[in-house]
Amino acid sequence: MVFPGRRSTGCYVCRERKVKCDGARPACARCTKFGRNCIGYPDSFKFRFYDTTSFQSEASTPLRPGHVRANRATVQEGKGRDPSDRTVQPTGHDRPKVPSKSQSPSVPQSLSITSWELWPLSYFFHQHVLIVHRSPCGGHLAFLPELYREKSSEPCLKHAVLGVAYLALFNSNRSHSLWIQARNNYSTALMTLAAALNTPESAARDEVFAASLFLSMFIDLSNERKNSLNAHIPGIHALMKLRGVASLRGKYGRVLLAWAFMQSQIQAIASNDFGYGCLPAPLSTMENPDSVCRAGIVISMISNFCESVRYLKEYMQVQVRGSYDSSAEPSYELLEKAGSIMNQIDSWHARLPRHWKAKLKDATPGSLPGGRISASEDSWTTCFAAIISATHLFFYLQFLQYCECVTPNLEALKALPDENSIYYPLYGIGSRIQDSINIICLSVSYALGSMNGHGEFEPFHNTKHGIGYNLLWPMSLVATCQFSTTDQARLCQQALDYTWSTMGRVGSSS
């Protein structure tokens, strides 16, 4: 296939009509002028084919600012390779498609890596590094380009990132050689990480902590854990405890902690393994936490509550099977804890930065947006809000299960308006559940896609895979929630199926 030259930058409508497009976003001037629906622009990250005989699999080239290119020079085998890199280079028809150039600003500059490493890294950075301003954590993995530039000499970090990058490209390309590369890098990362964990001083380093987080991401993208807890979460939780509050003073301490609590707390709750959802004591009692850290503290309280509910349910089952002991009836201390958590949730929402609140202003009960909000390009803030709202929704559902355990008359509790009653926290639980579901659906409709007039999900053009990856659990929760409306459940289920298909797992929504 011959590349015909510079690709058109026009919108899909203008390209179809073969007319000049000014490229304005979110809608071009021509579509706006003539009242047409401007449906977006092609993804700037494209692959193009070359004669594969011109490539040397052992070639090495520095990464130059502003563009990415493959080194076609014939080099002596093994030259420029990392001696710790034991991966197999693709050959023949299994060679991946070569990216023509990367428009993503997140690709590290002036970093000498092999050309075969360059392609998956460029693709992964383009699809999963979401850099936005004035947003929680600055975006998803926004710290990665600079961290990789500074710390890629650490083998466990280098191979963990490469493993995830090759896997992400494999999910899109389905080339078997990419799967081999991903697995080889993952195995090497495991061995080198084990060596880096020999001493507490070495284990507490940012690059070692980041490596463990990327290994957990590898498991997620490979869809190997199903409904079980990610095997790397216990190690991540132990490293969080080892690093403590002191790590927040480092350059990458806060952003790594924010990502770690999303990886560990959310997955622990989603898999009902609540012990790993509780923040270590030094982190759960930190002074003057920001909105991201406060979210982690609230989620830690939720995990503790959910674990207590699980023990209560097991206790009640024993009481049913055995002789009833009235002196051992469950106490109502959990009800007080639930009320405290609801107050903390309300406080978190009230203290959100103003620009975060602007993203959620349309999340009112009963409303389901029909299209993308074009006032801002910041999809990550609503995505982050959906993740936190999913934990709140899960808490409300667990709270209802608790109430069903302690009273046979749940409907009577729902009607109690008396603030002096110990059951008062239950009052208004229905609107809380709907608010959380609405926020998640709003985020999906804003960041990923929306339903068309035929009741089918239509993804937005150029939506990054990182958005869908982070919305997996919130969408799954709404799709199966008994309190979701038919439209809400359909939106999230079809968006979930689409997201899994982009990750190479068609029809898998488990």
Short mmCIF file of C-alpha atoms in Angstrom, two decimals:
data_model
loop_
_atom_site.label_atom_id
_atom_site.label_comp_id
_atom_site.label_asym_id
_atom_site.label_seq_id
_atom_site.Cartn_x
_atom_site.Cartn_y
_atom_site.Cartn_z
CA MET A 1 0.00 0.00 0.00
CA VAL A 2 1.44 3.38 -1.02
CA PHE A 3 0.88 6.39 1.22
CA PRO A 4 -0.59 9.07 -1.07
CA GLY A 5 0.70 12.07 0.89
CA ARG A 6 -0.67 14.30 3.61
CA ARG A 7 -3.98 13.12 5.04
CA SER A 8 -7.00 15.37 4.94
CA THR A 9 -7.66 17.11 8.25
CA GLY A 10 -11.29 17.89 7.43
CA CYS A 11 -14.31 16.57 9.27
CA TYR A 12 -16.07 13.42 8.09
CA VAL A 13 -18.93 15.36 6.49
CA CYS A 14 -16.65 17.66 4.44
CA ARG A 15 -14.44 14.72 3.44
CA GLU A 16 -17.51 12.84 2.21
CA ARG A 17 -18.74 15.87 0.26
CA LYS A 18 -15.20 16.58 -1.01
CA VAL A 19 -15.26 20.21 0.05
CA LYS A 20 -12.74 22.32 1.92
CA CYS A 21 -13.03 22.23 5.71
CA ASP A 22 -11.57 24.81 8.12
CA GLY A 23 -11.07 22.14 10.82
CA ALA A 24 -12.79 24.15 13.57
CA ARG A 25 -13.79 22.19 16.66
CA PRO A 26 -16.13 20.94 17.93
CA ALA A 27 -18.01 21.75 14.68
CA CYS A 28 -16.49 23.14 11.48
CA ALA A 29 -17.67 26.47 10.06
CA ARG A 30 -19.09 24.93 6.85
CA CYS A 31 -21.30 22.43 8.71
CA THR A 32 -22.42 25.14 11.11
CA LYS A 33 -23.24 27.54 8.26
CA PHE A 34 -25.38 25.04 6.35
CA GLY A 35 -27.01 23.49 9.42
CA ARG A 36 -25.39 20.08 9.06
CA ASN A 37 -24.46 17.78 11.95
CA CYS A 38 -20.66 17.84 12.14
CA ILE A 39 -19.90 14.34 13.42
CA GLY A 40 -16.20 14.84 14.11
CA TYR A 41 -12.74 14.23 12.73
CA PRO A 42 -10.63 11.17 11.93
CA ASP A 43 -8.14 10.03 14.56
CA SER A 44 -4.82 11.77 13.97
CA PHE A 45 -2.90 8.62 14.92
CA LYS A 46 -2.84 6.40 11.84
CA PHE A 47 -0.86 3.42 10.58
CA ARG A 48 0.61 3.09 7.11
CA PHE A 49 2.31 0.16 5.42
CA TYR A 50 5.81 -0.10 4.04
CA ASP A 51 7.71 -2.76 2.19
CA THR A 52 8.60 -5.01 5.11
CA THR A 53 11.89 -6.07 3.50
CA SER A 54 13.25 -2.57 4.10
CA PHE A 55 13.01 -2.91 7.87
CA GLN A 56 15.74 -4.29 10.08
CA SER A 57 14.30 -5.66 13.28
CA GLU A 58 17.37 -4.73 15.30
CA ALA A 59 17.44 -1.11 14.19
CA SER A 60 17.80 1.58 16.79
CA THR A 61 17.04 5.26 16.47
CA PRO A 62 16.76 8.25 18.82
CA LEU A 63 13.36 9.79 19.25
CA ARG A 64 13.40 13.22 17.65
CA PRO A 65 11.10 16.12 18.60
CA GLY A 66 8.07 16.62 16.40
CA HIS A 67 8.01 13.32 14.55
CA VAL A 68 8.52 9.57 14.73
CA ARG A 69 10.18 7.55 12.00
CA ALA A 70 11.60 4.08 11.57
CA ASN A 71 15.31 3.65 11.02
CA ARG A 72 15.81 1.79 7.75
CA ALA A 73 19.56 1.51 7.94
CA THR A 74 20.99 -1.98 8.10
CA VAL A 75 22.67 -2.46 11.45
CA GLN A 76 24.70 -5.20 12.96
CA GLU A 77 22.52 -7.64 14.93
CA GLY A 78 22.22 -6.71 18.57
CA LYS A 79 23.55 -3.17 18.16
CA GLY A 80 21.82 -0.61 20.39
CA ARG A 81 19.75 -3.18 22.24
CA ASP A 82 19.22 -3.26 25.97
CA PRO A 83 21.05 -6.42 27.16
CA SER A 84 18.16 -7.10 29.54
CA ASP A 85 15.66 -7.06 26.67
CA ARG A 86 15.01 -10.70 25.82
CA THR A 87 11.99 -10.12 23.63
CA VAL A 88 11.54 -11.65 20.20
CA GLN A 89 11.44 -9.24 17.27
CA PRO A 90 8.49 -9.60 14.84
CA THR A 91 9.26 -11.02 11.43
CA GLY A 92 7.45 -11.71 8.17
CA HIS A 93 3.71 -11.25 8.02
CA ASP A 94 3.48 -10.83 11.82
CA ARG A 95 5.18 -7.43 11.69
CA PRO A 96 2.86 -4.74 13.10
CA LYS A 97 1.67 -1.85 11.01
CA VAL A 98 4.01 1.10 11.33
CA PRO A 99 2.74 4.45 12.60
CA SER A 100 3.45 7.22 10.13
CA LYS A 101 3.87 9.86 12.79
CA SER A 102 2.51 10.68 16.18
CA GLN A 103 0.52 13.80 16.82
CA SER A 104 0.48 13.07 20.54
CA PRO A 105 2.60 15.49 22.60
CA SER A 106 3.07 12.78 25.19
CA VAL A 107 5.75 10.77 23.39
CA PRO A 108 9.08 11.19 25.25
CA GLN A 109 11.60 13.30 23.39
CA SER A 110 15.33 12.67 22.95
CA LEU A 111 15.07 9.12 24.27
CA SER A 112 17.08 6.42 22.52
CA ILE A 113 14.98 3.30 22.07
CA THR A 114 14.70 0.64 19.40
CA SER A 115 12.29 1.31 16.57
CA TRP A 116 10.29 -1.80 17.49
CA GLU A 117 9.76 -0.32 20.96
CA LEU A 118 8.85 3.04 19.48
CA TRP A 119 5.69 1.87 17.73
CA PRO A 120 3.84 0.35 20.72
CA LEU A 121 4.95 3.19 22.99
CA SER A 122 3.64 5.78 20.54
CA TYR A 123 0.34 3.96 20.24
CA PHE A 124 -0.06 3.46 23.99
CA PHE A 125 0.82 7.07 24.82
CA HIS A 126 -1.60 8.30 22.18
CA GLN A 127 -4.51 6.14 23.37
CA HIS A 128 -4.05 6.04 27.16
CA VAL A 129 -2.16 9.18 28.19
CA LEU A 130 -4.91 11.77 28.69
CA ILE A 131 -3.40 15.18 29.36
CA VAL A 132 -5.92 17.81 30.41
CA HIS A 133 -5.56 20.95 32.49
CA ARG A 134 -7.31 21.83 35.74
CA SER A 135 -8.43 18.26 36.24
CA PRO A 136 -7.88 15.63 38.96
CA CYS A 137 -4.33 14.32 38.70
CA GLY A 138 -3.83 16.41 35.54
CA GLY A 139 -5.36 13.62 33.49
CA HIS A 140 -4.94 9.86 33.24
CA LEU A 141 -1.24 8.80 33.18
CA ALA A 142 -0.27 12.39 32.32
CA PHE A 143 2.89 11.93 34.35
CA LEU A 144 4.06 8.91 32.33
CA PRO A 145 6.04 10.61 29.50
CA GLU A 146 8.25 12.52 31.92
CA LEU A 147 8.58 9.62 34.35
CA TYR A 148 9.54 7.25 31.54
CA ARG A 149 12.10 9.73 30.22
CA GLU A 150 13.70 10.05 33.64
CA LYS A 151 13.34 6.52 35.02
CA SER A 152 13.28 4.10 32.08
CA SER A 153 16.80 2.98 32.97
CA GLU A 154 15.08 1.05 35.78
CA PRO A 155 14.42 -2.37 34.14
CA CYS A 156 11.21 -3.16 36.03
CA LEU A 157 9.59 0.13 34.95
CA LYS A 158 10.82 -0.10 31.36
CA HIS A 159 9.56 -3.63 30.78
CA ALA A 160 6.29 -3.07 32.65
CA VAL A 161 5.45 -0.09 30.42
CA LEU A 162 6.59 -1.92 27.29
CA GLY A 163 4.51 -4.96 28.24
CA VAL A 164 1.35 -2.83 28.55
CA ALA A 165 2.20 -0.92 25.36
CA TYR A 166 2.67 -4.08 23.28
CA LEU A 167 -0.54 -5.53 24.75
CA ALA A 168 -2.54 -2.39 23.88
CA LEU A 169 -1.25 -2.53 20.30
CA PHE A 170 -1.98 -6.26 20.13
CA ASN A 171 -5.59 -5.65 21.19
CA SER A 172 -5.93 -3.35 18.19
CA ASN A 173 -3.68 -5.17 15.69
CA ARG A 174 -4.09 -8.87 16.71
CA SER A 175 -0.59 -9.69 15.50
CA HIS A 176 0.72 -12.77 17.32
CA SER A 177 4.23 -11.35 17.51
CA LEU A 178 2.90 -8.42 19.53
CA TRP A 179 1.40 -10.85 22.04
CA ILE A 180 4.79 -12.56 22.36
CA GLN A 181 6.47 -9.20 22.90
CA ALA A 182 3.90 -8.25 25.53
CA ARG A 183 4.33 -11.51 27.43
CA ASN A 184 8.12 -11.43 27.30
CA ASN A 185 8.25 -7.90 28.64
CA TYR A 186 5.72 -8.74 31.35
CA SER A 187 7.80 -11.72 32.49
CA THR A 188 11.00 -9.65 32.51
CA ALA A 189 9.24 -6.92 34.50
CA LEU A 190 8.16 -9.48 37.11
CA MET A 191 11.73 -10.76 37.58
CA THR A 192 13.31 -7.32 37.76
CA LEU A 193 10.58 -6.06 40.10
CA ALA A 194 11.28 -8.94 42.47
CA ALA A 195 14.93 -7.87 42.58
CA ALA A 196 13.97 -4.23 43.21
CA LEU A 197 11.83 -5.25 46.21
CA ASN A 198 14.77 -6.74 48.11
CA THR A 199 15.18 -3.74 50.43
CA PRO A 200 12.60 -1.25 51.81
CA GLU A 201 14.65 1.66 50.43
CA SER A 202 14.60 0.25 46.91
CA ALA A 203 10.96 -0.83 47.10
CA ALA A 204 9.82 2.68 48.09
CA ARG A 205 11.17 4.31 44.91
CA ASP A 206 8.70 5.92 42.51
CA GLU A 207 9.80 3.85 39.54
CA VAL A 208 9.29 0.57 41.44
CA PHE A 209 5.84 1.65 42.63
CA ALA A 210 4.89 2.72 39.10
CA ALA A 211 6.09 -0.62 37.70
CA SER A 212 3.75 -2.53 40.01
CA LEU A 213 0.85 -0.33 38.87
CA PHE A 214 1.57 -0.98 35.19
CA LEU A 215 1.75 -4.72 35.85
CA SER A 216 -1.75 -4.56 37.32
CA MET A 217 -2.88 -2.63 34.24
CA PHE A 218 -1.46 -5.44 32.08
CA ILE A 219 -3.74 -7.94 33.83
CA ASP A 220 -6.75 -5.69 33.25
CA LEU A 221 -6.06 -5.12 29.55
CA SER A 222 -5.49 -8.83 28.99
CA ASN A 223 -8.91 -9.58 30.60
CA GLU A 224 -7.37 -12.38 32.63
CA ARG A 225 -8.76 -11.65 36.07
CA LYS A 226 -12.48 -11.84 35.17
CA ASN A 227 -14.34 -11.07 38.44
CA SER A 228 -11.47 -11.92 40.77
CA LEU A 229 -9.10 -9.46 42.42
CA ASN A 230 -6.13 -8.36 40.33
CA ALA A 231 -3.15 -10.39 41.56
CA HIS A 232 -0.97 -7.27 41.87
CA ILE A 233 -3.34 -5.37 44.19
CA PRO A 234 -1.99 -6.90 47.45
CA GLY A 235 1.53 -5.84 46.48
CA ILE A 236 0.37 -2.34 45.52
CA HIS A 237 -1.43 -2.03 48.85
CA ALA A 238 1.72 -3.09 50.72
CA LEU A 239 3.82 -0.55 48.81
CA MET A 240 1.32 2.21 49.60
CA LYS A 241 1.74 1.38 53.29
CA LEU A 242 5.53 1.27 52.97
CA ARG A 243 5.74 4.61 51.16
CA GLY A 244 3.36 6.38 53.54
CA VAL A 245 2.61 10.10 53.58
CA ALA A 246 6.29 10.98 53.13
CA SER A 247 6.12 9.87 49.52
CA LEU A 248 3.66 12.68 48.74
CA ARG A 249 6.49 15.19 49.01
CA GLY A 250 8.25 13.69 45.99
CA LYS A 251 7.83 14.79 42.39
CA TYR A 252 5.57 11.90 41.43
CA GLY A 253 4.25 10.97 44.88
CA ARG A 254 0.78 12.50 44.65
CA VAL A 255 -0.04 11.39 41.09
CA LEU A 256 1.16 7.85 41.77
CA LEU A 257 -0.91 7.69 44.96
CA ALA A 258 -3.99 8.96 43.09
CA TRP A 259 -3.56 6.26 40.44
CA ALA A 260 -2.80 3.62 43.08
CA PHE A 261 -5.96 4.24 45.05
CA MET A 262 -7.98 4.06 41.83
CA GLN A 263 -6.28 0.77 40.95
CA SER A 264 -6.47 -0.81 44.40
CA GLN A 265 -9.58 0.65 46.04
CA ILE A 266 -11.88 0.50 43.02
CA GLN A 267 -10.84 -3.01 42.04
CA ALA A 268 -11.08 -4.22 45.63
CA ILE A 269 -14.65 -2.95 45.88
CA ALA A 270 -15.58 -4.28 42.44
CA SER A 271 -14.33 -7.77 43.36
CA ASN A 272 -15.81 -7.70 46.91
CA ASP A 273 -12.35 -8.02 48.48
CA PHE A 274 -12.77 -4.97 50.69
CA GLY A 275 -9.64 -5.37 52.81
CA TYR A 276 -7.49 -3.91 50.03
CA GLY A 277 -9.92 -1.04 49.57
CA CYS A 278 -8.99 0.48 52.92
CA LEU A 279 -6.18 3.02 52.82
CA PRO A 280 -3.21 2.36 55.13
CA ALA A 281 -3.57 4.29 58.40
CA PRO A 282 -0.98 7.03 57.63
CA LEU A 283 -2.81 7.90 54.38
CA SER A 284 -6.35 7.73 55.74
CA THR A 285 -5.51 10.31 58.44
CA MET A 286 -3.52 12.80 56.37
CA GLU A 287 -4.00 16.49 57.12
CA ASN A 288 -5.59 18.93 54.67
CA PRO A 289 -6.21 16.41 51.84
CA ASP A 290 -7.20 17.73 48.41
CA SER A 291 -10.28 16.54 46.52
CA VAL A 292 -8.51 13.48 45.09
CA CYS A 293 -7.14 12.35 48.44
CA ARG A 294 -10.46 13.06 50.17
CA ALA A 295 -12.14 10.81 47.60
CA GLY A 296 -9.70 8.06 48.56
CA ILE A 297 -10.42 8.55 52.27
CA VAL A 298 -14.19 8.30 51.69
CA ILE A 299 -13.73 5.18 49.56
CA SER A 300 -11.65 3.69 52.38
CA MET A 301 -14.56 4.30 54.77
CA ILE A 302 -16.91 2.68 52.25
CA SER A 303 -14.69 -0.40 52.00
CA ASN A 304 -14.63 -0.73 55.78
CA PHE A 305 -18.43 -0.47 55.90
CA CYS A 306 -18.93 -3.01 53.09
CA GLU A 307 -16.63 -5.48 54.82
CA SER A 308 -18.70 -5.13 58.01
CA VAL A 309 -21.90 -5.72 56.03
CA ARG A 310 -20.43 -8.89 54.57
CA TYR A 311 -19.62 -10.19 58.07
CA LEU A 312 -23.13 -9.28 59.22
CA LYS A 313 -24.72 -11.19 56.34
CA GLU A 314 -22.61 -14.24 57.17
CA TYR A 315 -23.65 -13.94 60.81
CA MET A 316 -27.34 -13.72 59.89
CA GLN A 317 -27.04 -16.83 57.74
CA VAL A 318 -25.59 -18.71 60.69
CA GLN A 319 -28.48 -17.50 62.86
CA VAL A 320 -31.01 -18.77 60.32
CA ARG A 321 -29.40 -22.20 60.10
CA GLY A 322 -28.86 -22.57 63.86
CA SER A 323 -30.78 -21.72 66.97
CA TYR A 324 -31.70 -18.06 67.26
CA ASP A 325 -29.87 -16.20 70.02
CA SER A 326 -31.72 -12.98 70.86
CA SER A 327 -28.86 -11.78 73.04
CA ALA A 328 -26.58 -11.75 69.98
CA GLU A 329 -28.74 -9.54 67.76
CA PRO A 330 -26.69 -7.29 65.45
CA SER A 331 -26.03 -3.80 66.79
CA TYR A 332 -26.98 -0.66 64.91
CA GLU A 333 -23.51 0.89 64.99
CA LEU A 334 -23.22 0.38 61.25
CA LEU A 335 -26.21 2.64 60.78
CA GLU A 336 -24.29 5.47 62.43
CA LYS A 337 -21.27 4.70 60.24
CA ALA A 338 -23.48 4.83 57.16
CA GLY A 339 -24.82 8.23 58.18
CA SER A 340 -21.26 9.49 58.69
CA ILE A 341 -20.23 8.23 55.24
CA MET A 342 -23.22 9.95 53.61
CA ASN A 343 -22.21 13.19 55.31
CA GLN A 344 -18.66 12.73 54.00
CA ILE A 345 -19.99 12.12 50.47
CA ASP A 346 -22.08 15.29 50.67
CA SER A 347 -19.09 17.23 51.98
CA TRP A 348 -16.91 15.92 49.14
CA HIS A 349 -19.41 17.09 46.53
CA ALA A 350 -19.80 20.47 48.25
CA ARG A 351 -16.06 21.09 48.35
CA LEU A 352 -15.31 20.13 44.75
CA PRO A 353 -13.49 22.81 42.73
CA ARG A 354 -15.84 25.03 40.74
CA HIS A 355 -14.61 23.80 37.35
CA TRP A 356 -15.32 20.19 38.41
CA LYS A 357 -18.84 21.11 39.46
CA ALA A 358 -19.43 22.67 36.04
CA LYS A 359 -18.98 19.22 34.49
CA LEU A 360 -21.69 17.76 36.72
CA LYS A 361 -24.27 20.54 36.56
CA ASP A 362 -26.48 18.59 34.14
CA ALA A 363 -26.48 15.42 36.25
CA THR A 364 -29.97 15.95 37.66
CA PRO A 365 -32.31 13.10 38.60
CA GLY A 366 -34.24 11.75 35.65
CA SER A 367 -32.12 13.43 32.97
CA LEU A 368 -30.16 11.43 30.43
CA PRO A 369 -28.08 13.53 28.02
CA GLY A 370 -28.64 12.75 24.38
CA GLY A 371 -25.35 14.00 23.00
CA ARG A 372 -21.89 15.17 23.78
CA ILE A 373 -21.45 18.48 25.56
CA SER A 374 -19.22 20.55 23.29
CA ALA A 375 -18.37 23.36 25.71
CA SER A 376 -15.16 21.67 26.79
CA GLU A 377 -12.73 19.04 25.56
CA ASP A 378 -12.04 17.78 29.10
CA SER A 379 -13.54 14.30 29.10
CA TRP A 380 -11.32 13.06 31.92
CA THR A 381 -12.97 15.09 34.70
CA THR A 382 -16.38 13.51 34.08
CA CYS A 383 -14.67 10.13 33.73
CA PHE A 384 -13.04 10.60 37.15
CA ALA A 385 -16.39 11.70 38.60
CA ALA A 386 -18.01 8.53 37.21
CA ILE A 387 -15.43 6.34 38.96
CA ILE A 388 -16.01 8.03 42.31
CA SER A 389 -19.80 8.01 41.80
CA ALA A 390 -19.62 4.27 41.13
CA THR A 391 -18.13 3.72 44.58
CA HIS A 392 -20.88 5.87 46.10
CA LEU A 393 -23.52 3.86 44.22
CA PHE A 394 -22.00 0.61 45.42
CA PHE A 395 -22.12 1.92 49.01
CA TYR A 396 -25.81 2.83 48.72
CA LEU A 397 -26.61 -0.65 47.42
CA GLN A 398 -24.64 -2.25 50.26
CA PHE A 399 -26.46 -0.01 52.73
CA LEU A 400 -29.80 -1.31 51.48
CA GLN A 401 -28.56 -4.87 51.93
CA TYR A 402 -27.60 -4.01 55.50
CA CYS A 403 -31.08 -2.64 56.20
CA GLU A 404 -32.65 -5.78 54.78
CA CYS A 405 -30.58 -7.80 57.25
CA VAL A 406 -31.60 -5.85 60.37
CA THR A 407 -35.28 -5.25 59.65
CA PRO A 408 -38.03 -7.17 57.86
CA ASN A 409 -39.90 -3.94 57.08
CA LEU A 410 -37.61 -2.04 54.72
CA GLU A 411 -40.45 -0.05 53.14
CA ALA A 412 -41.38 1.39 56.53
CA LEU A 413 -37.81 2.60 57.00
CA LYS A 414 -37.81 4.37 53.64
CA ALA A 415 -40.79 6.48 54.72
CA LEU A 416 -39.25 7.77 57.97
CA PRO A 417 -38.67 11.54 57.72
CA ASP A 418 -37.80 12.05 61.40
CA GLU A 419 -34.25 13.40 61.74
CA ASN A 420 -34.11 12.11 65.30
CA SER A 421 -34.62 8.54 64.19
CA ILE A 422 -31.56 6.30 63.92
CA TYR A 423 -32.98 5.22 60.56
CA TYR A 424 -32.90 8.73 59.15
CA PRO A 425 -29.88 8.11 56.84
CA LEU A 426 -32.08 5.79 54.82
CA TYR A 427 -34.44 8.64 54.03
CA GLY A 428 -33.71 9.87 50.51
CA ILE A 429 -31.58 6.86 49.55
CA GLY A 430 -33.50 6.53 46.28
CA SER A 431 -32.55 10.00 45.05
CA ARG A 432 -28.92 9.38 46.07
CA ILE A 433 -28.84 6.22 43.97
CA GLN A 434 -30.37 7.98 40.98
CA ASP A 435 -27.94 10.90 41.28
CA SER A 436 -24.99 8.49 41.15
CA ILE A 437 -26.43 6.61 38.17
CA ASN A 438 -27.12 9.89 36.36
CA ILE A 439 -23.56 11.11 36.84
CA ILE A 440 -22.18 7.86 35.40
CA CYS A 441 -24.53 8.01 32.40
CA LEU A 442 -23.69 11.68 31.88
CA SER A 443 -19.99 10.80 31.82
CA VAL A 444 -20.53 8.03 29.28
CA SER A 445 -22.62 10.30 27.04
CA TYR A 446 -20.07 13.10 27.36
CA ALA A 447 -16.82 11.19 27.01
CA LEU A 448 -17.51 7.96 25.11
CA GLY A 449 -20.68 8.07 23.00
CA SER A 450 -24.48 8.24 23.11
CA MET A 451 -27.57 6.47 21.84
CA ASN A 452 -28.89 7.37 18.39
CA GLY A 453 -32.51 7.57 17.25
CA HIS A 454 -32.53 3.82 16.55
CA GLY A 455 -31.59 2.91 20.11
CA GLU A 456 -28.03 1.94 19.20
CA PHE A 457 -24.83 3.15 20.84
CA GLU A 458 -22.71 5.43 18.66
CA PRO A 459 -19.15 6.03 19.92
CA PHE A 460 -17.53 9.40 19.34
CA HIS A 461 -14.76 9.61 16.79
CA ASN A 462 -11.25 9.96 18.23
CA THR A 463 -12.25 8.85 21.73
CA LYS A 464 -9.15 7.52 23.46
CA HIS A 465 -9.09 3.95 24.76
CA GLY A 466 -8.04 5.27 28.17
CA ILE A 467 -11.51 6.72 28.66
CA GLY A 468 -13.27 3.42 28.03
CA TYR A 469 -10.76 1.55 30.20
CA ASN A 470 -11.53 3.78 33.19
CA LEU A 471 -15.30 3.62 32.65
CA LEU A 472 -15.44 -0.19 32.57
CA TRP A 473 -16.55 -0.72 36.16
CA PRO A 474 -18.96 2.26 36.40
CA MET A 475 -20.69 1.13 33.19
CA SER A 476 -20.85 -2.48 34.37
CA LEU A 477 -22.37 -1.41 37.68
CA VAL A 478 -25.12 0.66 36.07
CA ALA A 479 -25.83 -1.99 33.42
CA THR A 480 -26.67 -4.54 36.14
CA CYS A 481 -28.17 -2.23 38.78
CA GLN A 482 -31.82 -2.95 39.62
CA PHE A 483 -32.46 0.79 40.05
CA SER A 484 -31.27 1.76 36.57
CA THR A 485 -33.90 2.67 34.02
CA THR A 486 -34.12 0.67 30.80
CA ASP A 487 -32.45 3.49 28.85
CA GLN A 488 -29.66 3.86 31.39
CA ALA A 489 -28.94 0.13 31.48
CA ARG A 490 -28.99 -0.09 27.66
CA LEU A 491 -26.61 2.87 27.28
CA CYS A 492 -24.06 1.43 29.69
CA GLN A 493 -24.34 -2.15 28.42
CA GLN A 494 -23.83 -1.20 24.77
CA ALA A 495 -21.03 1.22 25.68
CA LEU A 496 -19.45 -1.58 27.71
CA ASP A 497 -19.64 -3.99 24.77
CA TYR A 498 -18.08 -1.37 22.51
CA THR A 499 -15.25 -0.72 24.97
CA TRP A 500 -14.44 -4.41 25.28
CA SER A 501 -14.37 -4.68 21.48
CA THR A 502 -11.77 -1.90 21.28
CA MET A 503 -9.69 -3.86 23.79
CA GLY A 504 -9.84 -6.96 21.61
CA ARG A 505 -12.46 -8.81 23.66
CA VAL A 506 -15.62 -8.79 21.56
CA GLY A 507 -18.74 -9.69 23.50
CA SER A 508 -16.96 -9.93 26.85
CA SER A 509 -18.47 -7.69 29.48
CA SER A 510 -17.58 -9.64 32.58
#
